[in-house]
XYZ file of N, CA, C and O in Angstrom:
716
model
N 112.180 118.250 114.528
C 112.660 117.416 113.439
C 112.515 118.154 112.120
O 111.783 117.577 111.316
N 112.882 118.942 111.843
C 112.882 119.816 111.166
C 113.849 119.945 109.922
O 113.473 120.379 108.834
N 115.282 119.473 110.231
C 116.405 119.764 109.075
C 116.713 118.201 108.657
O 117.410 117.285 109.092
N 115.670 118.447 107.413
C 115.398 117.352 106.460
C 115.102 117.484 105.394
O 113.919 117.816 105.329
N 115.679 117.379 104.219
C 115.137 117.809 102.924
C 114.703 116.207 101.932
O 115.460 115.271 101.676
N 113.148 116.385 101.531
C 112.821 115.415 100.830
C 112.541 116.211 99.331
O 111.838 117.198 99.113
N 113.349 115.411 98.412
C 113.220 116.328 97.188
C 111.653 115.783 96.288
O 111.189 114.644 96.328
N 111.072 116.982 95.515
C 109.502 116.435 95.074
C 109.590 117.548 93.374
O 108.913 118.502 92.993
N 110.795 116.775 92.740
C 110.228 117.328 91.554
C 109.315 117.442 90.203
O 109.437 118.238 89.272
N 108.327 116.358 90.396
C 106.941 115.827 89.695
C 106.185 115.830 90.860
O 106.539 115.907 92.036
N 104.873 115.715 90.249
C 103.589 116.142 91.259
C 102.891 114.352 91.143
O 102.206 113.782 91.992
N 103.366 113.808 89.794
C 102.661 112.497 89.594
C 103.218 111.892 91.031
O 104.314 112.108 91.547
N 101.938 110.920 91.609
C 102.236 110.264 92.633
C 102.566 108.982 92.129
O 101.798 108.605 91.245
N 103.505 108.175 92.435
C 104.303 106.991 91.802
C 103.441 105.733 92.476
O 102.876 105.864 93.562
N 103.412 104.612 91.774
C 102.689 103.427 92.528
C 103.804 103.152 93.397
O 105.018 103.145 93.198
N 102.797 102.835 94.827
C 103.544 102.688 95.901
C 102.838 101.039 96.566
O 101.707 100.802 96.989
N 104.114 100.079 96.415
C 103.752 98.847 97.046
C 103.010 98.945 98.165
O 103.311 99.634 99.140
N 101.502 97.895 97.993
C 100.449 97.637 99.248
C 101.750 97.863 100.353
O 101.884 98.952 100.912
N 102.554 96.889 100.570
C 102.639 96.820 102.325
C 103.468 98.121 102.744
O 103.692 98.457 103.907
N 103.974 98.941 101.342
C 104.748 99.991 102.050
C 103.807 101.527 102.396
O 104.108 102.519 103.059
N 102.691 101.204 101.687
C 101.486 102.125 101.411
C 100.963 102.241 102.891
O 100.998 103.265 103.573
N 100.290 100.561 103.407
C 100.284 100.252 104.784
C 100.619 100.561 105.960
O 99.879 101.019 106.830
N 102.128 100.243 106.060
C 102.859 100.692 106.959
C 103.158 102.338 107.234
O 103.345 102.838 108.343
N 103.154 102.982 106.054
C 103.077 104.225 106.223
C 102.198 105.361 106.700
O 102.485 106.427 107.246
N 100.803 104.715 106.260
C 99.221 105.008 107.175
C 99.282 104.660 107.970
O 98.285 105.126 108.521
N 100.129 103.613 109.190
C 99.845 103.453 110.067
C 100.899 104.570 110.836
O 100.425 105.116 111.833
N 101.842 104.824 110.568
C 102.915 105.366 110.962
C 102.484 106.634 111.643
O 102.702 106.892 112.827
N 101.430 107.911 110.211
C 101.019 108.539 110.770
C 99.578 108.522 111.180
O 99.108 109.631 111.434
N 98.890 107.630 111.281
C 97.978 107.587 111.976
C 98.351 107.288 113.220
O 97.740 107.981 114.033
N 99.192 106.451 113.760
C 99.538 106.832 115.208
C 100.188 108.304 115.862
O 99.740 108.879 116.855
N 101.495 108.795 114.933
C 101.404 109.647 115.136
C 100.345 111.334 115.353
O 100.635 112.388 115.918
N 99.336 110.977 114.750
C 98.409 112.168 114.830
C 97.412 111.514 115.370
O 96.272 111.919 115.146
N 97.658 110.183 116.324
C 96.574 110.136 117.445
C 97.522 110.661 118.786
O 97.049 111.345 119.694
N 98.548 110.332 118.743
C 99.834 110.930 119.783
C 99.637 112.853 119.803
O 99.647 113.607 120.775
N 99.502 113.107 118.616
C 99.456 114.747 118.874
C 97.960 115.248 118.865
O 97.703 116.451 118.812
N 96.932 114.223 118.922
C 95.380 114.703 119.290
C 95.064 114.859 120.242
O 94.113 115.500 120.691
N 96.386 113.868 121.031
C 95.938 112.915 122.956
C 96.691 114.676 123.650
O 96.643 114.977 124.842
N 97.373 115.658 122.452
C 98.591 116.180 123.497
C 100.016 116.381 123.856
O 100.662 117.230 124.471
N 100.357 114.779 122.958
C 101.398 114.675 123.291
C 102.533 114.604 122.092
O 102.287 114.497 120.890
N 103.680 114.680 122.636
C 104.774 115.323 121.499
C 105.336 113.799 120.400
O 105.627 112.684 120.834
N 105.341 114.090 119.456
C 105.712 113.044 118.736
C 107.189 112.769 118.636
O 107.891 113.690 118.218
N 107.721 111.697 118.942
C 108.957 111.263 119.160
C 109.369 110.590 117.766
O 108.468 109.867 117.340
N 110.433 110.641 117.001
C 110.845 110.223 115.545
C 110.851 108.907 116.257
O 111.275 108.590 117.368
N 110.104 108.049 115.050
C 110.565 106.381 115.263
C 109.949 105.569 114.037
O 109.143 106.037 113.234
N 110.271 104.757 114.032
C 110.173 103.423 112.635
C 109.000 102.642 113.349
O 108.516 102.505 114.472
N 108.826 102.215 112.071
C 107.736 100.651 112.223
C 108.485 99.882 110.961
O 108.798 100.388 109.883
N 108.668 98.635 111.361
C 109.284 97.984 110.811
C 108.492 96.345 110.473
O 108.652 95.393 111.237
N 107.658 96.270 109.220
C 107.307 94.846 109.105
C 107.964 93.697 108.649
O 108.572 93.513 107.595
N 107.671 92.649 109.974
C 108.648 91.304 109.461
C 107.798 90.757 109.762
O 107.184 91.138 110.759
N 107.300 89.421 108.920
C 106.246 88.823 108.815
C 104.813 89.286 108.903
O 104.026 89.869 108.156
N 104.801 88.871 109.914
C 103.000 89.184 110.341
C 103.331 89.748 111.091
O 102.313 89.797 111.782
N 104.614 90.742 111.996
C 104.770 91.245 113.063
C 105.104 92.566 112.736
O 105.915 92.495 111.813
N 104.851 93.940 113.077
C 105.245 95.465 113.313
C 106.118 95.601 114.853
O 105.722 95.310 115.982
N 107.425 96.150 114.410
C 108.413 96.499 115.304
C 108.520 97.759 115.125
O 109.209 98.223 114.216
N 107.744 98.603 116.103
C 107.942 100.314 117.033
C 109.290 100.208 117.637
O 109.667 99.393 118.478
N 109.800 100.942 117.204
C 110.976 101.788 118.096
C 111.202 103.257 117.869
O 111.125 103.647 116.704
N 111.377 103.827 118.491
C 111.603 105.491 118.885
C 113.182 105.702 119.104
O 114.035 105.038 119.692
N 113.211 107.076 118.279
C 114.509 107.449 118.085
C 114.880 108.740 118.711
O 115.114 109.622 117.885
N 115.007 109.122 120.100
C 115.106 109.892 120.324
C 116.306 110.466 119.806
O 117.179 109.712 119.375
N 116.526 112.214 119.787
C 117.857 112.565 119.384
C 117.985 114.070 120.136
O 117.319 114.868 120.796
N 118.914 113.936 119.733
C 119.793 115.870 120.456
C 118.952 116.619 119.274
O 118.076 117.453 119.502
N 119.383 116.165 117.894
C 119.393 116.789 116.930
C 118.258 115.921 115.539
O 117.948 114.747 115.741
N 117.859 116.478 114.517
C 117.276 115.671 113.421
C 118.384 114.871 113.118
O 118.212 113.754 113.608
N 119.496 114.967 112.495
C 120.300 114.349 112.010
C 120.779 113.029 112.946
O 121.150 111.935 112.522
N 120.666 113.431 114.233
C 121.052 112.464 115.184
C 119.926 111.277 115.048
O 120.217 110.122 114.739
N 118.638 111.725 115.316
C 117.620 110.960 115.187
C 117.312 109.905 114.052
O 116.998 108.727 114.226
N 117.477 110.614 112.777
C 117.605 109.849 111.342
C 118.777 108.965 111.167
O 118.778 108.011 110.389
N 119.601 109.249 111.782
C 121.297 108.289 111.878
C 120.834 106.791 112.738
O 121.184 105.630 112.529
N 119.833 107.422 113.853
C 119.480 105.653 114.858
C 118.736 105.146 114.417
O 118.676 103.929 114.591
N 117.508 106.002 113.390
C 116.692 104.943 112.293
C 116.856 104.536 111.100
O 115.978 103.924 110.492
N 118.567 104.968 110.372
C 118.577 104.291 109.457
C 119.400 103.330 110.426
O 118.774 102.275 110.319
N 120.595 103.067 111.434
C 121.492 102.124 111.786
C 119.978 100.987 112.004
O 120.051 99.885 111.459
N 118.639 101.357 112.834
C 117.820 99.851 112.921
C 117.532 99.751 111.790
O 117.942 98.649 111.426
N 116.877 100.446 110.687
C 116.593 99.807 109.142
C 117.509 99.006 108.604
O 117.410 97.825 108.270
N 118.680 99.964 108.529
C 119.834 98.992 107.567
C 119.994 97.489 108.283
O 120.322 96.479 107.662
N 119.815 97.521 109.141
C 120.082 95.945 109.904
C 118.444 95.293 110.398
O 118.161 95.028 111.566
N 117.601 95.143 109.342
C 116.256 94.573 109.550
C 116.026 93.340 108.801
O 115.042 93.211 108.072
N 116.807 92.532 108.944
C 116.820 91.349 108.490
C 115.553 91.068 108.031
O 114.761 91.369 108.924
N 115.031 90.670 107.142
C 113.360 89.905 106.794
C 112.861 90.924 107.054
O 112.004 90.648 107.894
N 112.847 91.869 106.883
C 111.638 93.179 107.088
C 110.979 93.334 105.650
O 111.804 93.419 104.740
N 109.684 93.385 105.293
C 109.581 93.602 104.407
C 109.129 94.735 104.175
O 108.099 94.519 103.537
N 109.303 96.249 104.342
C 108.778 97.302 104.222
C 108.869 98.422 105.382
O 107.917 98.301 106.152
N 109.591 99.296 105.669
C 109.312 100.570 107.052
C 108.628 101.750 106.881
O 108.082 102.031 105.814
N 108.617 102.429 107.805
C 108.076 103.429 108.030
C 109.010 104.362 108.870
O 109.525 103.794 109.833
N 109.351 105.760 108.687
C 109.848 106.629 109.589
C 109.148 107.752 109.771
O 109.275 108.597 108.885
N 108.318 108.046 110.831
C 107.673 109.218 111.294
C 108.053 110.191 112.003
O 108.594 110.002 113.092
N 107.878 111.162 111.603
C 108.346 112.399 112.667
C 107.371 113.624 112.083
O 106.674 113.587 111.069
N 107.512 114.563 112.897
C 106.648 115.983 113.015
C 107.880 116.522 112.401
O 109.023 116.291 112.795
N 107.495 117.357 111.268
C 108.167 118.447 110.860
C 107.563 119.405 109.707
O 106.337 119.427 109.595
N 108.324 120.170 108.875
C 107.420 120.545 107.795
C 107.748 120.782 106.729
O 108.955 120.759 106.489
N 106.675 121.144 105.530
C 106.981 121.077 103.952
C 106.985 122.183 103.849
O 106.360 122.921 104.611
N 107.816 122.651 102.709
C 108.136 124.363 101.991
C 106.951 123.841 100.504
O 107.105 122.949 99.670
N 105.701 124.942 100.708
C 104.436 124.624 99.374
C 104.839 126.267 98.798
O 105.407 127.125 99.474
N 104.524 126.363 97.835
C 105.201 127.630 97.015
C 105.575 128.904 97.982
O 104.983 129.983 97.967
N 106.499 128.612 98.685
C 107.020 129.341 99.554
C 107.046 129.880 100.599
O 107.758 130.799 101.005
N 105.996 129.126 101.228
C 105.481 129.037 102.435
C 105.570 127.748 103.331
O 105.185 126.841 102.592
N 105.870 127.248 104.492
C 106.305 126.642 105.017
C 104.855 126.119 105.958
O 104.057 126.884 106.498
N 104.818 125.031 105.961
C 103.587 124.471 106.379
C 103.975 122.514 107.413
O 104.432 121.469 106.950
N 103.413 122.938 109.134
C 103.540 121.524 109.308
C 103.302 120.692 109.022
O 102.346 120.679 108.247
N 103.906 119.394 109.367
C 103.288 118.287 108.604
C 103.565 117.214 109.883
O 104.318 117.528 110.804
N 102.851 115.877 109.831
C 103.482 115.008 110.132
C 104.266 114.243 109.124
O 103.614 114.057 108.096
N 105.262 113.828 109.109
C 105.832 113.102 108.119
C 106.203 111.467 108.456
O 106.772 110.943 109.414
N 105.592 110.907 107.173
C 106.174 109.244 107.267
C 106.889 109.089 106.049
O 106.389 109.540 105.019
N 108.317 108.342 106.014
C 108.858 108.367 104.644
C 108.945 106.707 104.477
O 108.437 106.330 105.533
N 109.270 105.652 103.815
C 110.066 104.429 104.018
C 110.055 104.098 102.589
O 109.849 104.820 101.613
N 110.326 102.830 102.682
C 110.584 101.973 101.510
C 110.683 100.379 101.732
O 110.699 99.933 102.879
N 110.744 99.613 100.718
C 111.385 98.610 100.382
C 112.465 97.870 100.199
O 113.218 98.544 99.495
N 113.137 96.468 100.540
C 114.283 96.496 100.405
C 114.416 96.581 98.658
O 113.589 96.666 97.750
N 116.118 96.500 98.730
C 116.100 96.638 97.275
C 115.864 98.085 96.634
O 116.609 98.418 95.713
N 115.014 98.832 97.006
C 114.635 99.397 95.810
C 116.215 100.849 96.619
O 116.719 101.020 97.729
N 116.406 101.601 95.035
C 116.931 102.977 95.148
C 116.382 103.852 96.142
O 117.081 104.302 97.050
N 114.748 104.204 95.971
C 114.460 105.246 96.423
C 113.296 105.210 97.220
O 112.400 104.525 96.726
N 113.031 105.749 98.326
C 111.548 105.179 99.069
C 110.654 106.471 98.784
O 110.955 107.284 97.909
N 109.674 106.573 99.496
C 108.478 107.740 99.456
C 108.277 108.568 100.457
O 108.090 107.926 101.491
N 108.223 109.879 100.639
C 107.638 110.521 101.564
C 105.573 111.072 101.334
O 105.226 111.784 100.391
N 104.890 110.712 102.049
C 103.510 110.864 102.518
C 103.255 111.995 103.900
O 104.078 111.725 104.774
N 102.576 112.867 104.203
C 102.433 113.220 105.237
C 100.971 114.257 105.686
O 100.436 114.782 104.709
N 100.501 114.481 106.691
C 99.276 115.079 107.144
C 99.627 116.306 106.716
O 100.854 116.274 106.805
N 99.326 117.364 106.309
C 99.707 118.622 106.722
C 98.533 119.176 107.499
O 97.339 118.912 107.362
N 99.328 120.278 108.627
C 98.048 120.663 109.547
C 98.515 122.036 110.442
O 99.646 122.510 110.555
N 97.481 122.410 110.922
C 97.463 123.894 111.482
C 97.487 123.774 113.265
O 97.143 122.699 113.755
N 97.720 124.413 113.776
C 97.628 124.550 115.362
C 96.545 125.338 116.043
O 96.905 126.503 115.876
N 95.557 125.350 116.636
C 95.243 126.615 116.842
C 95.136 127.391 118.265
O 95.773 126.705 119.063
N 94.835 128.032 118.635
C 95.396 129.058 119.820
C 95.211 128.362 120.914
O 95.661 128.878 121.937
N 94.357 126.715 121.076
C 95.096 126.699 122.612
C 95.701 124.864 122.198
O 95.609 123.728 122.662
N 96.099 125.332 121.455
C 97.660 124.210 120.985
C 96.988 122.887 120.406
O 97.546 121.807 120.599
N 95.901 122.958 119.763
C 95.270 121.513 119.619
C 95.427 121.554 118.466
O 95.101 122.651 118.014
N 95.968 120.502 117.356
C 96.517 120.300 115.859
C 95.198 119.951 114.898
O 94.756 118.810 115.036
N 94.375 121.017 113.722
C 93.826 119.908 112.993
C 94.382 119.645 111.568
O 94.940 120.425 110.797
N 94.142 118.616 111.461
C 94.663 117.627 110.160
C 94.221 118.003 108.954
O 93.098 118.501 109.030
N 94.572 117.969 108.091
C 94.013 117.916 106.684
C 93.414 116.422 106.528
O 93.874 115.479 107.172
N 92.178 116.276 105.472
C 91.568 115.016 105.820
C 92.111 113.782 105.319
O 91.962 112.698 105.883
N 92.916 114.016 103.957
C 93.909 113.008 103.635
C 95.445 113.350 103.436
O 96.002 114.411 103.154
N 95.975 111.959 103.704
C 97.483 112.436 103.596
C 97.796 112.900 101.907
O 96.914 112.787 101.055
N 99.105 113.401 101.608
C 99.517 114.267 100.968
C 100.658 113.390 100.501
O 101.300 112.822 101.384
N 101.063 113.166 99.017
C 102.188 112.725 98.661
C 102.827 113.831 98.664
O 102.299 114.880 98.296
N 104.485 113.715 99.227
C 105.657 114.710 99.626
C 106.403 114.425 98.390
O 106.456 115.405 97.647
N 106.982 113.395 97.962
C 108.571 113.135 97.078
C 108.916 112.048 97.547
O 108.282 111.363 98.350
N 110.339 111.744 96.889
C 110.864 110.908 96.747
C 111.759 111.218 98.305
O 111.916 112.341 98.782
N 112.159 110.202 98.783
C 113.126 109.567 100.263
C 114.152 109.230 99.839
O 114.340 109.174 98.623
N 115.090 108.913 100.733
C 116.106 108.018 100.981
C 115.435 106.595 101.334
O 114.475 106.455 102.092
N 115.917 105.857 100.845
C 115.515 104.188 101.139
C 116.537 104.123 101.836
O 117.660 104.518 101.520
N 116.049 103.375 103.315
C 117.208 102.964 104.573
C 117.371 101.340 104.368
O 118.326 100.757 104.881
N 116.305 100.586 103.524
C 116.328 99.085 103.097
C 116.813 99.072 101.433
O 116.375 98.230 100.649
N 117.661 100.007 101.086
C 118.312 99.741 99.717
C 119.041 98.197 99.113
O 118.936 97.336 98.239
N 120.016 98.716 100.598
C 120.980 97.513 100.184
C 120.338 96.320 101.427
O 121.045 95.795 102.287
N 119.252 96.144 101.294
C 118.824 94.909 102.205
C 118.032 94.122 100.840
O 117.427 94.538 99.851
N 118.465 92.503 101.480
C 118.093 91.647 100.369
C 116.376 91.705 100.640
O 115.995 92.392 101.588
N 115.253 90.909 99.718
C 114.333 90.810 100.191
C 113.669 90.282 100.908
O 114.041 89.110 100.848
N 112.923 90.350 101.561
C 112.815 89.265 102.845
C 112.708 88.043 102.893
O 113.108 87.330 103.814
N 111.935 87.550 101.503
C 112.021 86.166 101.522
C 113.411 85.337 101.500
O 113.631 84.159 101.779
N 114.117 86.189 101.145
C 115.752 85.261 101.077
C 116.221 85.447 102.325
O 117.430 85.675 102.334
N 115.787 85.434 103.210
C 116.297 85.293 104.904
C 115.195 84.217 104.998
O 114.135 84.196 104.372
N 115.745 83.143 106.092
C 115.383 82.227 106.337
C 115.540 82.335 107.983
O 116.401 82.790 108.736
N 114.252 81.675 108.149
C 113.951 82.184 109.784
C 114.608 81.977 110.688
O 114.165 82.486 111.718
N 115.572 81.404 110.803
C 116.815 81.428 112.079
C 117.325 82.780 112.148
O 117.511 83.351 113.223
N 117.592 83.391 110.823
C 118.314 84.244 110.695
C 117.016 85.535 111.289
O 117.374 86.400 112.088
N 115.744 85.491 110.837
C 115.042 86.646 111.303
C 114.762 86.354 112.751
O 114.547 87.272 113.542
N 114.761 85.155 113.090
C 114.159 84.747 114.832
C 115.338 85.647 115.637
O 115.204 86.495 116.520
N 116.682 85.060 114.902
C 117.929 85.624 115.602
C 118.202 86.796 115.970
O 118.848 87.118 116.967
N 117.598 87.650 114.982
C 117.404 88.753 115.163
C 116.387 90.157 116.106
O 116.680 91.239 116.615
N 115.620 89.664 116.001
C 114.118 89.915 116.253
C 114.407 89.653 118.283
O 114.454 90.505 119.170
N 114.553 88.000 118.367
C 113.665 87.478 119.308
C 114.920 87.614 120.748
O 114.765 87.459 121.959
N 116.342 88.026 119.780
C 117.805 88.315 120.529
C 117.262 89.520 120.787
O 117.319 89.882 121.962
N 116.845 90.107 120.151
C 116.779 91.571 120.503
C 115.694 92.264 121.272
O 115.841 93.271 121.964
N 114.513 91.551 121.047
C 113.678 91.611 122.779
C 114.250 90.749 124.115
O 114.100 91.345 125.181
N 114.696 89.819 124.164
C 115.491 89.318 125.247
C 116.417 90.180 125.679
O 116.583 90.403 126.878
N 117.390 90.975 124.347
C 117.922 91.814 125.292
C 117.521 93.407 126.031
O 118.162 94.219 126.698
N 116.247 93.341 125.559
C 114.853 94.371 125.787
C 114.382 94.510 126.909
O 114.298 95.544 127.571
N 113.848 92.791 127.327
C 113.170 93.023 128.692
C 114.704 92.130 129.530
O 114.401 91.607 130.602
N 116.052 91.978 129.148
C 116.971 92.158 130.707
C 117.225 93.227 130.618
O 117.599 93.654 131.710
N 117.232 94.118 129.699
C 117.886 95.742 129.960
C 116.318 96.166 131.294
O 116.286 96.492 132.481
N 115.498 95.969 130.460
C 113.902 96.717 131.286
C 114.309 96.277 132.812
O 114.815 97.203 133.446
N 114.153 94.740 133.691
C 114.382 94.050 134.265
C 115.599 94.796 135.066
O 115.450 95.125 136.242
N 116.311 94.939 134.646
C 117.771 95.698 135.038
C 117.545 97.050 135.955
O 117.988 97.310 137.073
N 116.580 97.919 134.960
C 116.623 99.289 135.091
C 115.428 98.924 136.405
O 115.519 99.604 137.427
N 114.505 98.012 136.336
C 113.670 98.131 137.329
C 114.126 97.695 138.534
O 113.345 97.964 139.447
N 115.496 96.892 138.991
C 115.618 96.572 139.746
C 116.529 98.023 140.575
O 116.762 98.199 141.770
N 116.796 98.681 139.647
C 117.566 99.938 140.223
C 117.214 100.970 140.903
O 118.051 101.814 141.222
């Protein structure tokens, strides 16, 4: 996940709304318990609606492919109030290129969201360590720009969404297991 450019031309770190601050520590804190256990980090969102966090994973051919299936679930997150998009990739620091885990998201409404991320080293028999706190990156793309704010969805409309879309979760699951 690699061909992604987050632009960072001030060093001031901008106030960043509690729940989007939140969601974004959690993003990569799962992710860099996923690459402690071993295992490869797959691009995916966390998405808060209500009191509930919605994981989904974006697999792709390509970065661009991957970022295209997590903005199509952002842009359509009815009542979400805040995401997260994580992936492994890395930052260019005065000219040197350094991994990172990366979480970017935002708010609805707003122009522009935030990128945050671990930066960290590998060492010779493939085990990742972390830097001890995350790192403000720059400014994002907001995938909840043009989404109203959550309180102006009214819960038919988020149930509809949400509760259609695990139903059609576990008959797809249901499906594949009967095969």
């Amino acid at each position: 996940m690699a061909d992604r450019t987050v632009e960072s031309a001030d060093i001031e770190v901008p106030e960043i709304p509690e729940i989007l601050e939140k969601v974004l520590l959690f993003a990569l804190d799962e992710a860099k318990e996923k690459m402690m256990q071993g295992a490869d980090v797959v691009p995916f969102t966390a998405l808060v609606v209500k009191d509930n966090l919605f994981i989904e994973n974006h697999p792709g051919e390509s970065a661009e492919e991957c970022f295209g299936f997590a903005r199509h679930t952002v842009e359509h997150a009815r009542g979400a109030e805040a995401y997260a998009l994580c992936y492994d990739g890395y930052i260019e620091v005065d000219d040197e290129t350094k991994d990172a885990l990366i979480a970017e998201g935002g708010i609805p409404g707003e122009d522009e969201g935030v990128a945050i991320g671990y930066l960290y080293t590998m060492n010779d028999a493939g085990e990742p360590t972390f830097e001890a706190e995350p790192a403000y990156i720059g400014e994002a793309p907001n995938f909840m720009g043009d989404l109203k704010e959550a309180s102006e969805y009214d819960d038919e409309e988020i149930e509809e969404k949400y509760l259609d879309d695990e139903a059609d979760d576990e008959a797809e699951d249901e499906a594949e297991e009967e095969n």
